[in-house]
Amino acid sequence: MHKDIRAVLGEQVRGPLAREYCGGGDLGACRDTLVSTLKEAAGKTAAQVYPGDDVCSAGDQWCADSINHRTLGGIKHGKISWQNRPTYQQVVEFTSHR
């Protein structure tokens, strides 16, 4: 069984973990870091989180998170909602029927 899983299950783990975790592996330190960074983030205004640019006004989350198409020739598209897509996409074209 992988030693990281053993640690989660509360079993004895020999040696250090393979990678460093939040709080250096200390649950209390990790919890403190998480709480403090969440409080810091919650204290930000929408305009600080979503600063304006030439497309979106400051604080406009929907606009900042949207996909904005650039006009190409005479074709223009409006913004669309952000979509979670894979980093790598592959297109396969069959030139004839199998």
Short mmCIF file of N, CA, C and O in Angstrom, two decimals:
data_model
loop_
_atom_site.label_atom_id
_atom_site.label_comp_id
_atom_site.label_asym_id
_atom_site.label_seq_id
_atom_site.Cartn_x
_atom_site.Cartn_y
_atom_site.Cartn_z
N MET A 1 0.85 -1.18 0.00
CA MET A 1 0.00 0.00 0.00
C MET A 1 0.90 1.24 0.00
O MET A 1 1.90 1.28 0.70
N HIS A 2 0.54 2.28 -0.76
CA HIS A 2 1.33 3.50 -0.85
C HIS A 2 1.39 4.18 0.51
O HIS A 2 0.40 4.24 1.23
N LYS A 3 2.57 4.71 0.88
CA LYS A 3 2.72 5.27 2.23
C LYS A 3 1.85 6.50 2.48
O LYS A 3 1.46 6.75 3.60
N ASP A 4 1.51 7.30 1.42
CA ASP A 4 0.63 8.45 1.62
C ASP A 4 -0.76 7.97 2.06
O ASP A 4 -1.39 8.58 2.91
N ILE A 5 -1.22 6.88 1.48
CA ILE A 5 -2.53 6.33 1.84
C ILE A 5 -2.47 5.79 3.27
O ILE A 5 -3.40 5.96 4.04
N ARG A 6 -1.37 5.16 3.62
CA ARG A 6 -1.23 4.63 4.98
C ARG A 6 -1.33 5.75 6.00
O ARG A 6 -1.95 5.60 7.05
N ALA A 7 -0.70 6.91 5.70
CA ALA A 7 -0.73 8.04 6.62
C ALA A 7 -2.15 8.54 6.80
O ALA A 7 -2.57 8.86 7.92
N VAL A 8 -2.90 8.61 5.71
CA VAL A 8 -4.29 9.06 5.79
C VAL A 8 -5.11 8.11 6.63
O VAL A 8 -6.00 8.51 7.39
N LEU A 9 -4.82 6.82 6.53
CA LEU A 9 -5.55 5.82 7.30
C LEU A 9 -5.11 5.74 8.75
O LEU A 9 -5.65 4.97 9.53
N GLY A 10 -4.11 6.56 9.11
CA GLY A 10 -3.64 6.58 10.49
C GLY A 10 -2.64 5.49 10.81
O GLY A 10 -2.33 5.26 11.98
N GLU A 11 -2.14 4.80 9.81
CA GLU A 11 -1.16 3.75 10.04
C GLU A 11 0.24 4.35 10.15
O GLU A 11 0.51 5.42 9.64
N GLN A 12 1.13 3.64 10.84
CA GLN A 12 2.52 4.06 10.99
C GLN A 12 3.19 4.12 9.61
O GLN A 12 3.05 3.21 8.81
N VAL A 13 3.91 5.22 9.35
CA VAL A 13 4.63 5.38 8.09
C VAL A 13 6.10 5.55 8.42
O VAL A 13 6.47 6.42 9.21
N ARG A 14 6.95 4.75 7.80
CA ARG A 14 8.40 4.86 8.03
C ARG A 14 8.98 5.90 7.10
O ARG A 14 8.71 5.88 5.90
N GLY A 15 9.75 6.81 7.63
CA GLY A 15 10.42 7.81 6.81
C GLY A 15 9.49 8.95 6.44
O GLY A 15 8.29 8.92 6.70
N PRO A 16 10.07 9.99 5.80
CA PRO A 16 9.24 11.14 5.41
C PRO A 16 8.34 10.81 4.22
O PRO A 16 8.59 9.83 3.50
N LEU A 17 7.31 11.60 4.04
CA LEU A 17 6.44 11.42 2.89
C LEU A 17 7.18 11.80 1.62
O LEU A 17 8.17 12.53 1.66
N ALA A 18 6.69 11.34 0.49
CA ALA A 18 7.36 11.56 -0.79
C ALA A 18 7.34 13.02 -1.21
O ALA A 18 8.20 13.46 -1.97
N ARG A 19 6.36 13.79 -0.77
CA ARG A 19 6.28 15.20 -1.14
C ARG A 19 5.83 16.01 0.07
O ARG A 19 5.25 15.48 1.00
N GLU A 20 6.11 17.31 0.02
CA GLU A 20 5.74 18.19 1.12
C GLU A 20 4.28 18.61 0.98
O GLU A 20 3.81 18.89 -0.12
N TYR A 21 3.58 18.64 2.08
CA TYR A 21 2.17 18.99 2.08
C TYR A 21 1.93 20.30 2.81
O TYR A 21 2.82 20.83 3.47
N CYS A 22 0.73 20.79 2.73
CA CYS A 22 0.31 22.00 3.41
C CYS A 22 0.74 21.96 4.88
O CYS A 22 0.54 20.95 5.55
N GLY A 23 1.34 23.04 5.34
CA GLY A 23 1.76 23.11 6.74
C GLY A 23 2.93 22.20 7.06
O GLY A 23 3.15 21.86 8.21
N GLY A 24 3.65 21.77 6.00
CA GLY A 24 4.79 20.88 6.23
C GLY A 24 4.36 19.52 6.75
O GLY A 24 5.14 18.81 7.36
N GLY A 25 3.11 19.16 6.49
CA GLY A 25 2.60 17.87 6.95
C GLY A 25 1.94 17.93 8.32
O GLY A 25 1.41 16.94 8.80
N ASP A 26 1.95 19.09 8.96
CA ASP A 26 1.33 19.27 10.28
C ASP A 26 -0.10 19.73 10.09
O ASP A 26 -0.35 20.78 9.51
N LEU A 27 -1.07 18.95 10.56
CA LEU A 27 -2.49 19.25 10.35
C LEU A 27 -2.89 20.61 10.90
O LEU A 27 -3.57 21.39 10.23
N GLY A 28 -2.45 20.95 12.10
CA GLY A 28 -2.78 22.24 12.70
C GLY A 28 -2.23 23.41 11.90
O GLY A 28 -2.92 24.41 11.67
N ALA A 29 -0.98 23.29 11.45
CA ALA A 29 -0.37 24.35 10.64
C ALA A 29 -1.08 24.49 9.31
O ALA A 29 -1.29 25.60 8.81
N CYS A 30 -1.46 23.37 8.72
CA CYS A 30 -2.20 23.41 7.45
C CYS A 30 -3.56 24.08 7.64
O CYS A 30 -3.96 24.92 6.84
N ARG A 31 -4.25 23.72 8.70
CA ARG A 31 -5.56 24.32 8.99
C ARG A 31 -5.43 25.83 9.18
O ARG A 31 -6.21 26.60 8.65
N ASP A 32 -4.40 26.26 9.92
CA ASP A 32 -4.17 27.69 10.15
C ASP A 32 -3.90 28.43 8.85
O ASP A 32 -4.42 29.53 8.63
N THR A 33 -3.08 27.84 7.98
CA THR A 33 -2.79 28.45 6.68
C THR A 33 -4.05 28.56 5.84
O THR A 33 -4.32 29.60 5.24
N LEU A 34 -4.83 27.50 5.80
CA LEU A 34 -6.07 27.50 5.01
C LEU A 34 -7.05 28.55 5.52
O LEU A 34 -7.58 29.34 4.73
N VAL A 35 -7.26 28.61 6.81
CA VAL A 35 -8.19 29.59 7.39
C VAL A 35 -7.71 31.02 7.13
O VAL A 35 -8.49 31.88 6.72
N SER A 36 -6.43 31.29 7.33
CA SER A 36 -5.94 32.65 7.15
C SER A 36 -6.00 33.09 5.69
O SER A 36 -6.35 34.23 5.40
N THR A 37 -5.68 32.20 4.76
CA THR A 37 -5.74 32.58 3.34
C THR A 37 -7.18 32.73 2.87
O THR A 37 -7.47 33.59 2.04
N LEU A 38 -8.10 31.93 3.40
CA LEU A 38 -9.51 32.10 3.05
C LEU A 38 -10.05 33.42 3.59
O LEU A 38 -10.81 34.12 2.90
N LYS A 39 -9.66 33.79 4.82
CA LYS A 39 -10.08 35.08 5.37
C LYS A 39 -9.52 36.23 4.54
O LYS A 39 -10.21 37.21 4.28
N GLU A 40 -8.27 36.11 4.12
CA GLU A 40 -7.65 37.14 3.28
C GLU A 40 -8.40 37.27 1.95
O GLU A 40 -8.71 38.38 1.50
N ALA A 41 -8.72 36.15 1.34
CA ALA A 41 -9.44 36.17 0.06
C ALA A 41 -10.84 36.74 0.23
O ALA A 41 -11.30 37.52 -0.61
N ALA A 42 -11.51 36.38 1.31
CA ALA A 42 -12.87 36.88 1.56
C ALA A 42 -12.89 38.38 1.81
O ALA A 42 -13.91 39.04 1.58
N GLY A 43 -11.76 38.94 2.24
CA GLY A 43 -11.68 40.38 2.51
C GLY A 43 -11.44 41.23 1.26
O GLY A 43 -11.46 42.45 1.34
N LYS A 44 -11.22 40.59 0.13
CA LYS A 44 -10.98 41.33 -1.12
C LYS A 44 -12.31 41.74 -1.75
O LYS A 44 -13.30 41.03 -1.67
N THR A 45 -12.30 42.90 -2.39
CA THR A 45 -13.50 43.34 -3.10
C THR A 45 -13.53 42.66 -4.47
O THR A 45 -12.51 42.17 -4.96
N ALA A 46 -14.70 42.66 -5.09
CA ALA A 46 -14.82 42.07 -6.43
C ALA A 46 -13.90 42.77 -7.42
O ALA A 46 -13.31 42.14 -8.30
N ALA A 47 -13.74 44.07 -7.28
CA ALA A 47 -12.87 44.83 -8.18
C ALA A 47 -11.39 44.45 -8.00
O ALA A 47 -10.62 44.51 -8.95
N GLN A 48 -11.00 44.05 -6.78
CA GLN A 48 -9.63 43.60 -6.55
C GLN A 48 -9.40 42.21 -7.15
O GLN A 48 -8.33 41.92 -7.67
N VAL A 49 -10.39 41.36 -7.04
CA VAL A 49 -10.27 40.00 -7.57
C VAL A 49 -10.39 40.00 -9.09
O VAL A 49 -9.70 39.26 -9.78
N TYR A 50 -11.28 40.83 -9.62
CA TYR A 50 -11.51 40.92 -11.06
C TYR A 50 -11.25 42.34 -11.53
O TYR A 50 -12.18 43.12 -11.75
N PRO A 51 -9.97 42.71 -11.70
CA PRO A 51 -9.67 44.08 -12.15
C PRO A 51 -10.16 44.27 -13.58
O PRO A 51 -10.21 43.33 -14.36
N GLY A 52 -10.54 45.47 -13.91
CA GLY A 52 -11.04 45.75 -15.25
C GLY A 52 -9.95 45.73 -16.31
O GLY A 52 -8.77 45.81 -16.00
N ASP A 53 -10.37 45.59 -17.55
CA ASP A 53 -9.46 45.68 -18.69
C ASP A 53 -10.23 46.30 -19.86
O ASP A 53 -11.30 46.87 -19.65
N ASP A 54 -9.71 46.18 -21.06
CA ASP A 54 -10.38 46.81 -22.20
C ASP A 54 -11.66 46.08 -22.61
O ASP A 54 -12.43 46.58 -23.42
N VAL A 55 -11.92 44.91 -22.05
CA VAL A 55 -13.13 44.15 -22.37
C VAL A 55 -14.14 44.17 -21.23
O VAL A 55 -15.33 44.30 -21.45
N CYS A 56 -13.66 44.02 -20.00
CA CYS A 56 -14.55 43.88 -18.84
C CYS A 56 -14.34 45.01 -17.84
O CYS A 56 -13.22 45.46 -17.62
N SER A 57 -15.42 45.44 -17.22
CA SER A 57 -15.30 46.45 -16.17
C SER A 57 -14.87 45.77 -14.87
O SER A 57 -15.08 44.57 -14.67
N ALA A 58 -14.23 46.53 -13.98
CA ALA A 58 -13.74 45.99 -12.71
C ALA A 58 -14.89 45.41 -11.90
O ALA A 58 -15.95 46.01 -11.80
N GLY A 59 -14.67 44.22 -11.35
CA GLY A 59 -15.67 43.58 -10.51
C GLY A 59 -16.67 42.72 -11.24
O GLY A 59 -17.49 42.06 -10.62
N ASP A 60 -16.61 42.69 -12.56
CA ASP A 60 -17.57 41.90 -13.35
C ASP A 60 -17.06 40.48 -13.51
O ASP A 60 -16.35 40.15 -14.45
N GLN A 61 -17.43 39.61 -12.56
CA GLN A 61 -16.93 38.24 -12.55
C GLN A 61 -17.34 37.47 -13.80
O GLN A 61 -16.54 36.76 -14.37
N TRP A 62 -18.59 37.57 -14.18
CA TRP A 62 -19.05 36.81 -15.35
C TRP A 62 -18.22 37.17 -16.58
O TRP A 62 -17.78 36.31 -17.31
N CYS A 63 -18.00 38.44 -16.79
CA CYS A 63 -17.23 38.88 -17.95
C CYS A 63 -15.78 38.40 -17.84
O CYS A 63 -15.22 37.87 -18.80
N ALA A 64 -15.17 38.55 -16.66
CA ALA A 64 -13.77 38.17 -16.47
C ALA A 64 -13.56 36.68 -16.66
O ALA A 64 -12.51 36.25 -17.14
N ASP A 65 -14.54 35.87 -16.29
CA ASP A 65 -14.41 34.42 -16.41
C ASP A 65 -14.92 33.88 -17.75
O ASP A 65 -14.86 32.68 -17.99
N SER A 66 -15.42 34.75 -18.60
CA SER A 66 -15.99 34.29 -19.88
C SER A 66 -14.91 34.14 -20.95
O SER A 66 -13.80 34.62 -20.82
N ILE A 67 -15.29 33.47 -22.00
CA ILE A 67 -14.43 33.34 -23.18
C ILE A 67 -14.84 34.44 -24.14
O ILE A 67 -16.00 34.54 -24.54
N ASN A 68 -13.89 35.30 -24.46
CA ASN A 68 -14.16 36.44 -25.32
C ASN A 68 -13.53 36.19 -26.69
O ASN A 68 -12.31 36.08 -26.81
N HIS A 69 -14.37 36.07 -27.70
CA HIS A 69 -13.88 35.82 -29.06
C HIS A 69 -13.44 37.13 -29.70
O HIS A 69 -14.09 38.15 -29.53
N ARG A 70 -12.37 37.09 -30.45
CA ARG A 70 -11.94 38.26 -31.21
C ARG A 70 -12.59 38.23 -32.58
O ARG A 70 -12.72 37.17 -33.19
N THR A 71 -13.00 39.38 -33.05
CA THR A 71 -13.63 39.48 -34.35
C THR A 71 -12.61 39.13 -35.43
O THR A 71 -11.49 39.62 -35.43
N LEU A 72 -13.02 38.29 -36.36
CA LEU A 72 -12.17 37.89 -37.47
C LEU A 72 -12.93 38.20 -38.76
O LEU A 72 -13.95 37.59 -39.03
N GLY A 73 -12.44 39.15 -39.50
CA GLY A 73 -13.16 39.55 -40.71
C GLY A 73 -14.51 40.12 -40.34
O GLY A 73 -14.61 41.02 -39.50
N GLY A 74 -15.55 39.60 -40.91
CA GLY A 74 -16.90 40.09 -40.62
C GLY A 74 -17.63 39.25 -39.60
O GLY A 74 -18.80 39.49 -39.31
N ILE A 75 -16.96 38.24 -39.03
CA ILE A 75 -17.62 37.33 -38.09
C ILE A 75 -17.38 37.82 -36.67
O ILE A 75 -16.25 38.00 -36.25
N LYS A 76 -18.46 38.04 -35.93
CA LYS A 76 -18.34 38.48 -34.54
C LYS A 76 -19.22 37.61 -33.67
O LYS A 76 -20.36 37.31 -34.02
N HIS A 77 -18.68 37.17 -32.55
CA HIS A 77 -19.41 36.35 -31.58
C HIS A 77 -19.38 37.05 -30.23
O HIS A 77 -18.38 37.66 -29.87
N GLY A 78 -20.44 36.90 -29.48
CA GLY A 78 -20.48 37.44 -28.12
C GLY A 78 -19.71 36.54 -27.16
O GLY A 78 -19.25 35.45 -27.52
N LYS A 79 -19.57 36.99 -25.94
CA LYS A 79 -18.88 36.21 -24.92
C LYS A 79 -19.70 34.97 -24.57
O LYS A 79 -20.92 34.99 -24.64
N ILE A 80 -19.01 33.90 -24.19
CA ILE A 80 -19.69 32.69 -23.71
C ILE A 80 -19.15 32.34 -22.33
O ILE A 80 -18.03 32.73 -21.98
N SER A 81 -19.91 31.61 -21.56
CA SER A 81 -19.49 31.20 -20.22
C SER A 81 -18.21 30.39 -20.30
O SER A 81 -17.99 29.63 -21.24
N TRP A 82 -17.39 30.53 -19.26
CA TRP A 82 -16.16 29.75 -19.19
C TRP A 82 -16.50 28.28 -19.19
O TRP A 82 -17.50 27.85 -18.62
N GLN A 83 -15.66 27.47 -19.81
CA GLN A 83 -15.87 26.03 -19.87
C GLN A 83 -14.62 25.31 -19.43
O GLN A 83 -13.52 25.68 -19.83
N ASN A 84 -14.80 24.29 -18.62
CA ASN A 84 -13.67 23.48 -18.17
C ASN A 84 -13.36 22.48 -19.28
O ASN A 84 -14.12 21.58 -19.54
N ARG A 85 -12.23 22.68 -19.93
CA ARG A 85 -11.84 21.82 -21.03
C ARG A 85 -10.46 21.24 -20.74
O ARG A 85 -9.66 21.84 -20.05
N PRO A 86 -10.17 20.10 -21.34
CA PRO A 86 -8.85 19.51 -21.11
C PRO A 86 -7.75 20.36 -21.73
O PRO A 86 -7.98 21.11 -22.66
N THR A 87 -6.55 20.22 -21.17
CA THR A 87 -5.40 20.95 -21.69
C THR A 87 -5.06 20.48 -23.11
O THR A 87 -4.68 21.26 -23.96
N TYR A 88 -5.20 19.20 -23.34
CA TYR A 88 -4.82 18.63 -24.63
C TYR A 88 -6.07 18.08 -25.31
O TYR A 88 -6.80 17.29 -24.73
N GLN A 89 -6.34 18.52 -26.50
CA GLN A 89 -7.46 18.00 -27.28
C GLN A 89 -6.92 17.48 -28.61
O GLN A 89 -6.00 18.04 -29.18
N GLN A 90 -7.49 16.39 -29.08
CA GLN A 90 -7.04 15.78 -30.32
C GLN A 90 -8.21 15.66 -31.28
O GLN A 90 -9.31 15.30 -30.89
N VAL A 91 -7.96 15.99 -32.52
CA VAL A 91 -8.98 15.85 -33.55
C VAL A 91 -8.53 14.75 -34.50
O VAL A 91 -7.39 14.73 -34.96
N VAL A 92 -9.42 13.82 -34.76
CA VAL A 92 -9.13 12.74 -35.70
C VAL A 92 -10.10 12.86 -36.86
O VAL A 92 -11.31 12.99 -36.66
N GLU A 93 -9.59 12.83 -38.07
CA GLU A 93 -10.43 12.94 -39.26
C GLU A 93 -10.31 11.65 -40.07
O GLU A 93 -9.21 11.19 -40.38
N PHE A 94 -11.46 11.06 -40.37
CA PHE A 94 -11.49 9.87 -41.23
C PHE A 94 -11.77 10.36 -42.65
O PHE A 94 -12.79 11.01 -42.90
N THR A 95 -10.89 10.07 -43.57
CA THR A 95 -11.06 10.55 -44.94
C THR A 95 -11.98 9.67 -45.77
O THR A 95 -12.39 10.07 -46.84
N SER A 96 -12.31 8.51 -45.27
CA SER A 96 -13.25 7.65 -45.99
C SER A 96 -13.98 6.76 -44.99
O SER A 96 -13.56 6.62 -43.84
N HIS A 97 -15.06 6.15 -45.46
CA HIS A 97 -15.82 5.24 -44.61
C HIS A 97 -15.01 3.99 -44.37
O HIS A 97 -14.32 3.52 -45.26
N ARG A 98 -15.10 3.43 -43.23
CA ARG A 98 -14.32 2.22 -42.90
C ARG A 98 -14.80 1.03 -43.66
O ARG A 98 -15.79 0.53 -43.73
#
